[in-house]
PDB file of C-alpha atoms in Angstrom:
ATOM      1  CA  MET A 230     -72.151 -17.242 -58.837  1.00 46.00           C
ATOM      2  CA  TRP A 231     -71.635 -19.671 -56.221  1.00 52.00           C
ATOM      3  CA  SER A 232     -68.202 -20.258 -57.471  1.00 52.00           C
ATOM      4  CA  ASP A 233     -67.491 -16.549 -57.323  1.00 50.00           C
ATOM      5  CA  ASP A 234     -68.713 -16.407 -53.742  1.00 49.00           C
ATOM      6  CA  GLU A 235     -66.696 -19.448 -52.988  1.00 49.00           C
ATOM      7  CA  ASP A 236     -63.641 -17.788 -54.416  1.00 50.00           C
ATOM      8  CA  VAL A 237     -64.360 -14.629 -52.494  1.00 50.00           C
ATOM      9  CA  GLY A 238     -64.896 -16.613 -49.380  1.00 50.00           C
ATOM     10  CA  ASP A 239     -61.698 -18.515 -49.893  1.00 51.00           C
ATOM     11  CA  LYS A 240     -59.808 -15.283 -50.411  1.00 53.00           C
ATOM     12  CA  GLY A 241     -61.389 -13.913 -47.290  1.00 60.00           C
ATOM     13  CA  VAL A 242     -60.348 -16.922 -45.276  1.00 57.00           C
ATOM     14  CA  LYS A 243     -56.922 -16.855 -46.841  1.00 59.00           C
ATOM     15  CA  GLY A 244     -56.678 -13.147 -46.114  1.00 60.00           C
ATOM     16  CA  GLU A 245     -57.590 -13.712 -42.491  1.00 64.00           C
ATOM     17  CA  LEU A 246     -55.033 -16.490 -42.202  1.00 61.00           C
ATOM     18  CA  TYR A 247     -52.393 -14.252 -43.790  1.00 64.00           C
ATOM     19  CA  ALA A 248     -53.270 -11.423 -41.397  1.00 65.00           C
ATOM     20  CA  ALA A 249     -53.041 -13.793 -38.422  1.00 65.00           C
ATOM     21  CA  ASP A 250     -49.674 -15.117 -39.619  1.00 69.00           C
ATOM     22  CA  ASN A 251     -48.478 -11.552 -40.107  1.00 70.00           C
ATOM     23  CA  LYS A 252     -49.517 -10.637 -36.539  1.00 70.00           C
ATOM     24  CA  ASN A 253     -47.731 -13.703 -35.145  1.00 76.00           C
ATOM     25  CA  SER A 254     -44.561 -12.893 -37.048  1.00 81.00           C
ATOM     26  CA  LYS A 255     -44.643  -9.273 -35.771  1.00 80.00           C
ATOM     27  CA  LYS A 256     -45.088 -10.554 -32.218  1.00 81.00           C
ATOM     28  CA  ASP A 257     -42.208 -12.970 -32.718  1.00 85.00           C
ATOM     29  CA  LYS A 258     -40.019 -10.178 -34.056  1.00 84.00           C
ATOM     30  CA  ARG A 259     -40.864  -7.975 -31.051  1.00 86.00           C
ATOM     31  CA  LYS A 260     -40.104 -10.820 -28.669  1.00 85.00           C
ATOM     32  CA  GLN A 261     -36.787 -11.439 -30.401  1.00 87.00           C
ATOM     33  CA  LYS A 262     -35.896  -7.739 -30.168  1.00 87.00           C
ATOM     34  CA  GLN A 263     -36.866  -7.660 -26.496  1.00 86.00           C
ATOM     35  CA  GLU A 264     -34.837 -10.773 -25.775  1.00 88.00           C
ATOM     36  CA  SER A 265     -31.822  -9.403 -27.634  1.00 87.00           C
ATOM     37  CA  ARG A 266     -32.158  -6.119 -25.712  1.00 87.00           C
ATOM     38  CA  LYS A 267     -32.350  -8.055 -22.445  1.00 83.00           C
ATOM     39  CA  LYS A 268     -29.224 -10.009 -23.395  1.00 83.00           C
ATOM     40  CA  GLU A 269     -27.366  -6.827 -24.330  1.00 85.00           C
ATOM     41  CA  LEU A 270     -28.470  -5.166 -21.095  1.00 82.00           C
ATOM     42  CA  ALA A 271     -27.433  -8.236 -19.093  1.00 80.00           C
ATOM     43  CA  GLU A 272     -24.033  -8.257 -20.831  1.00 82.00           C
ATOM     44  CA  GLU A 273     -23.571  -4.531 -20.156  1.00 81.00           C
ATOM     45  CA  THR A 274     -24.597  -5.012 -16.539  1.00 79.00           C
ATOM     46  CA  GLU A 275     -22.229  -7.956 -16.287  1.00 78.00           C
ATOM     47  CA  ASP A 276     -19.442  -5.859 -17.827  1.00 78.00           C
ATOM     48  CA  VAL A 277     -20.090  -3.063 -15.342  1.00 75.00           C
ATOM     49  CA  ALA A 278     -20.171  -5.529 -12.469  1.00 76.00           C
ATOM     50  CA  THR A 279     -16.978  -7.168 -13.716  1.00 79.00           C
ATOM     51  CA  ARG A 280     -15.294  -3.783 -14.010  1.00 79.00           C
ATOM     52  CA  LYS A 281     -16.366  -2.917 -10.463  1.00 76.00           C
ATOM     53  CA  VAL A 282     -15.056  -6.219  -9.144  1.00 76.00           C
ATOM     54  CA  ASN A 283     -11.792  -5.761 -11.025  1.00 78.00           C
ATOM     55  CA  LYS A 284     -11.467  -2.216  -9.700  1.00 77.00           C
ATOM     56  CA  LYS A 285     -12.048  -3.433  -6.159  1.00 74.00           C
ATOM     57  CA  LYS A 286      -9.441  -6.149  -6.670  1.00 74.00           C
ATOM     58  CA  GLU A 287      -6.953  -3.583  -7.952  1.00 78.00           C
ATOM     59  CA  GLN A 288      -7.654  -1.323  -4.972  1.00 74.00           C
ATOM     60  CA  LYS A 289      -7.239  -4.258  -2.618  1.00 72.00           C
ATOM     61  CA  GLU A 290      -3.949  -5.252  -4.266  1.00 75.00           C
ATOM     62  CA  SER A 291      -2.778  -1.646  -4.115  1.00 71.00           C
ATOM     63  CA  HIS A 292      -3.684  -1.508  -0.430  1.00 68.00           C
ATOM     64  CA  LYS A 293      -1.850  -4.790   0.193  1.00 68.00           C
ATOM     65  CA  SER A 294       1.156  -3.492  -1.693  1.00 70.00           C
ATOM     66  CA  ASN A 295       1.138  -0.282   0.358  1.00 69.00           C
ATOM     67  CA  ALA A 296       0.782  -2.292   3.546  1.00 68.00           C
ATOM     68  CA  ARG A 297       3.711  -4.494   2.533  1.00 72.00           C
ATOM     69  CA  ALA A 298       5.822  -1.427   1.784  1.00 70.00           C
ATOM     70  CA  ALA A 299       4.903   0.135   5.133  1.00 70.00           C
ATOM     71  CA  LYS A 300       5.669  -3.121   6.913  1.00 71.00           C
ATOM     72  CA  LYS A 301       9.022  -3.353   5.136  1.00 71.00           C
ATOM     73  CA  GLN A 302       9.847   0.246   6.044  1.00 73.00           C
ATOM     74  CA  HIS A 303       8.845  -0.410   9.651  1.00 68.00           C
ATOM     75  CA  ALA A 304      11.085  -3.494   9.756  1.00 73.00           C
ATOM     76  CA  GLU A 305      13.933  -1.427   8.319  1.00 73.00           C
ATOM     77  CA  GLU A 306      13.360   1.252  10.964  1.00 72.00           C
ATOM     78  CA  GLU A 307      13.394  -1.389  13.690  1.00 71.00           C
ATOM     79  CA  LYS A 308      16.597  -2.824  12.259  1.00 69.00           C
ATOM     80  CA  HIS A 309      18.224   0.604  12.324  1.00 64.00           C
ATOM     81  CA  LYS A 310      16.966   1.240  15.847  1.00 65.00           C
ATOM     82  CA  GLN A 311      18.536  -1.993  17.003  1.00 66.00           C
ATOM     83  CA  SER A 312      21.789  -1.087  15.311  1.00 61.00           C
ATOM     84  CA  GLY A 313      21.687   2.298  17.034  1.00 54.00           C
ATOM     85  CA  ALA A 314      20.790   4.585  14.137  1.00 49.00           C
ATOM     86  CA  LYS A 315      17.815   6.758  13.370  1.00 46.00           C
ATOM     87  CA  VAL A 316      16.095   6.249  10.014  1.00 43.00           C
ATOM     88  CA  ALA A 317      15.833   9.304   7.805  1.00 46.00           C
ATOM     89  CA  ALA A 318      12.639  10.063   5.921  1.00 43.00           C
ATOM     90  CA  SER A 319      12.474   7.916   2.802  1.00 42.00           C
ATOM     91  CA  SER A 320      10.908  10.501   0.550  1.00 43.00           C
ATOM     92  CA  THR A 321      12.912  13.216  -1.103  1.00 46.00           C
ATOM     93  CA  THR A 322      12.017  16.256  -3.080  1.00 46.00           C
ATOM     94  CA  ALA A 323      13.460  17.062  -6.467  1.00 45.00           C
ATOM     95  CA  GLY A 324      17.139  17.908  -6.257  1.00 46.00           C
ATOM     96  CA  GLN A 325      17.681  16.268  -2.886  1.00 49.00           C
ATOM     97  CA  ALA A 326      19.438  12.970  -2.441  1.00 51.00           C
ATOM     98  CA  LYS A 327      18.627  10.412   0.219  1.00 61.00           C
ATOM     99  CA  THR A 328      21.243  10.289   2.930  1.00 61.00           C
ATOM    100  CA  LEU A 329      22.437   7.864   5.522  1.00 72.00           C
ATOM    101  CA  PRO A 330      20.352   7.628   8.666  1.00 83.00           C
ATOM    102  CA  LYS A 331      21.621   9.934  11.362  1.00 89.00           C
ATOM    103  CA  PRO A 332      23.471   7.964  14.049  1.00 92.00           C
ATOM    104  CA  GLU A 333      21.907   7.408  17.437  1.00 93.00           C
ATOM    105  CA  PRO A 334      23.407   9.787  20.020  1.00 95.00           C
ATOM    106  CA  ALA A 335      25.856   8.421  22.556  1.00 95.00           C
ATOM    107  CA  ARG A 336      24.422   7.187  25.839  1.00 95.00           C
ATOM    108  CA  ASN A 337      25.557   8.465  29.209  1.00 95.00           C
ATOM    109  CA  PRO A 338      26.403   6.131  32.137  1.00 95.00           C
ATOM    110  CA  LEU A 339      22.907   6.429  33.625  1.00 94.00           C
ATOM    111  CA  GLN A 340      21.282   5.431  30.325  1.00 94.00           C
ATOM    112  CA  CYS A 341      23.601   2.401  30.094  1.00 93.00           C
ATOM    113  CA  PHE A 342      22.554   1.411  33.626  1.00 94.00           C
ATOM    114  CA  LEU A 343      18.831   1.914  32.886  1.00 94.00           C
ATOM    115  CA  ASP A 344      19.054  -0.225  29.728  1.00 93.00           C
ATOM    116  CA  GLU A 345      20.471  -3.153  31.696  1.00 93.00           C
ATOM    117  CA  THR A 346      18.435  -2.866  34.904  1.00 92.00           C
ATOM    118  CA  PRO A 347      14.865  -4.186  35.104  1.00 93.00           C
ATOM    119  CA  GLY A 348      12.157  -2.492  37.162  1.00 92.00           C
ATOM    120  CA  THR A 349      10.242   0.756  37.291  1.00 94.00           C
ATOM    121  CA  LYS A 350      11.966   4.117  36.862  1.00 93.00           C
ATOM    122  CA  GLU A 351      11.726   4.802  40.566  1.00 94.00           C
ATOM    123  CA  GLU A 352      13.324   1.458  41.438  1.00 95.00           C
ATOM    124  CA  GLN A 353      16.058   1.934  38.850  1.00 94.00           C
ATOM    125  CA  MET A 354      16.859   5.455  40.100  1.00 95.00           C
ATOM    126  CA  ALA A 355      17.017   4.224  43.697  1.00 95.00           C
ATOM    127  CA  LYS A 356      19.459   1.487  42.636  1.00 94.00           C
ATOM    128  CA  TRP A 357      21.573   4.013  40.669  1.00 95.00           C
ATOM    129  CA  LYS A 358      21.832   6.337  43.643  1.00 95.00           C
ATOM    130  CA  ALA A 359      22.856   3.412  45.856  1.00 95.00           C
ATOM    131  CA  LEU A 360      25.789   2.489  43.574  1.00 94.00           C
ATOM    132  CA  THR A 361      29.319   3.476  44.573  1.00 94.00           C
ATOM    133  CA  GLU A 362      31.736   5.180  42.179  1.00 94.00           C
ATOM    134  CA  ASP A 363      33.570   1.892  41.651  1.00 94.00           C
ATOM    135  CA  GLN A 364      30.293   0.184  40.666  1.00 93.00           C
ATOM    136  CA  LYS A 365      29.412   3.071  38.318  1.00 94.00           C
ATOM    137  CA  LYS A 366      32.839   2.776  36.615  1.00 95.00           C
ATOM    138  CA  ASP A 367      31.600  -0.131  34.429  1.00 94.00           C
ATOM    139  CA  TYR A 368      28.725   2.019  33.133  1.00 95.00           C
ATOM    140  CA  LYS A 369      31.064   4.967  32.584  1.00 96.00           C
ATOM    141  CA  ASP A 370      33.283   2.714  30.453  1.00 96.00           C
ATOM    142  CA  GLN A 371      30.270   1.610  28.417  1.00 95.00           C
ATOM    143  CA  ALA A 372      29.300   5.255  27.904  1.00 96.00           C
ATOM    144  CA  ALA A 373      32.843   6.117  26.760  1.00 97.00           C
ATOM    145  CA  ALA A 374      32.766   3.254  24.218  1.00 96.00           C
ATOM    146  CA  ASP A 375      29.371   4.410  23.011  1.00 96.00           C
ATOM    147  CA  LYS A 376      30.725   7.952  22.662  1.00 96.00           C
ATOM    148  CA  GLU A 377      33.524   6.629  20.403  1.00 97.00           C
ATOM    149  CA  ARG A 378      30.972   4.700  18.340  1.00 96.00           C
ATOM    150  CA  PHE A 379      28.898   7.843  17.924  1.00 96.00           C
ATOM    151  CA  LYS A 380      31.915   9.894  16.899  1.00 96.00           C
ATOM    152  CA  LYS A 381      32.847   7.389  14.149  1.00 95.00           C
ATOM    153  CA  GLU A 382      29.283   7.021  12.883  1.00 93.00           C
ATOM    154  CA  ASN A 383      28.682  10.765  12.959  1.00 94.00           C
ATOM    155  CA  ASP A 384      31.864  11.482  10.980  1.00 94.00           C
ATOM    156  CA  ALA A 385      30.831   8.908   8.358  1.00 92.00           C
ATOM    157  CA  TRP A 386      27.314  10.338   8.277  1.00 91.00           C
ATOM    158  CA  GLN A 387      28.511  13.916   7.818  1.00 92.00           C
ATOM    159  CA  LYS A 388      30.874  12.872   5.031  1.00 91.00           C
ATOM    160  CA  ALA A 389      28.181  10.867   3.231  1.00 90.00           C
ATOM    161  CA  THR A 390      25.628  13.663   3.633  1.00 88.00           C
ATOM    162  CA  LYS A 391      28.048  16.186   2.209  1.00 89.00           C
ATOM    163  CA  GLU A 392      28.797  13.923  -0.775  1.00 88.00           C
ATOM    164  CA  ALA A 393      25.102  13.287  -1.391  1.00 85.00           C
ATOM    165  CA  GLU A 394      24.316  17.009  -1.290  1.00 86.00           C
ATOM    166  CA  GLU A 395      27.140  17.738  -3.722  1.00 86.00           C
ATOM    167  CA  ALA A 396      25.905  15.005  -6.075  1.00 84.00           C
ATOM    168  CA  ALA A 397      22.350  16.338  -5.856  1.00 82.00           C
ATOM    169  CA  SER A 398      23.467  19.891  -6.544  1.00 84.00           C
ATOM    170  CA  LYS A 399      25.385  18.683  -9.619  1.00 80.00           C
ATOM    171  CA  GLY A 400      22.271  16.914 -10.875  1.00 69.00           C
ATOM    172  CA  GLY A 401      23.599  13.469 -10.063  1.00 51.00           C
ATOM    173  CA  LYS A 402      21.453  10.443  -9.458  1.00 52.00           C
ATOM    174  CA  LYS A 403      19.396  10.333  -6.322  1.00 51.00           C
ATOM    175  CA  GLU A 404      20.461   7.327  -4.368  1.00 54.00           C
ATOM    176  CA  ARG A 405      20.453   6.118  -0.820  1.00 55.00           C
ATOM    177  CA  LEU A 406      23.842   5.770   0.732  1.00 56.00           C
ATOM    178  CA  ARG A 407      24.428   2.853   3.052  1.00 55.00           C
ATOM    179  CA  MET A 408      26.907   2.225   5.811  1.00 51.00           C
TER     180      MET A 408
END
């Protein structure tokens, strides 16, 4: 009998050991699942964060690109202002072609004088009124030359605008004409 009890006792001890091992393995499996879930969550979070960073970078690059384009357009406008021409709007609607910038209007003798004379408006006007007709002749000559320049530029502009409108009405390519 003793041997039977011993066997039963051994089985009982073995059973308890098996149950303990089984519990440990279940705990290990749960820990592994939790750790794998944490890793997956961390990777997803990292992916989301990476996407956000990439999106911000793209927005920043887009903003820089837009700023560069605006700066370039501003420089072009300044260049045209210095050359004496107004810059036309750069955007066009469907069926319209971009045209040459409209020429700057001719200056009169007073404007020629004001461009060359430093000081406040009041001081400049006082100096203009004090000039004799012989002294004003130089500014009148400048104004006449500017009037000729305007006439030539305006004729070229009207011709180019007419050609661009005809090309646009025929379905031609939209292009910017240059002087």
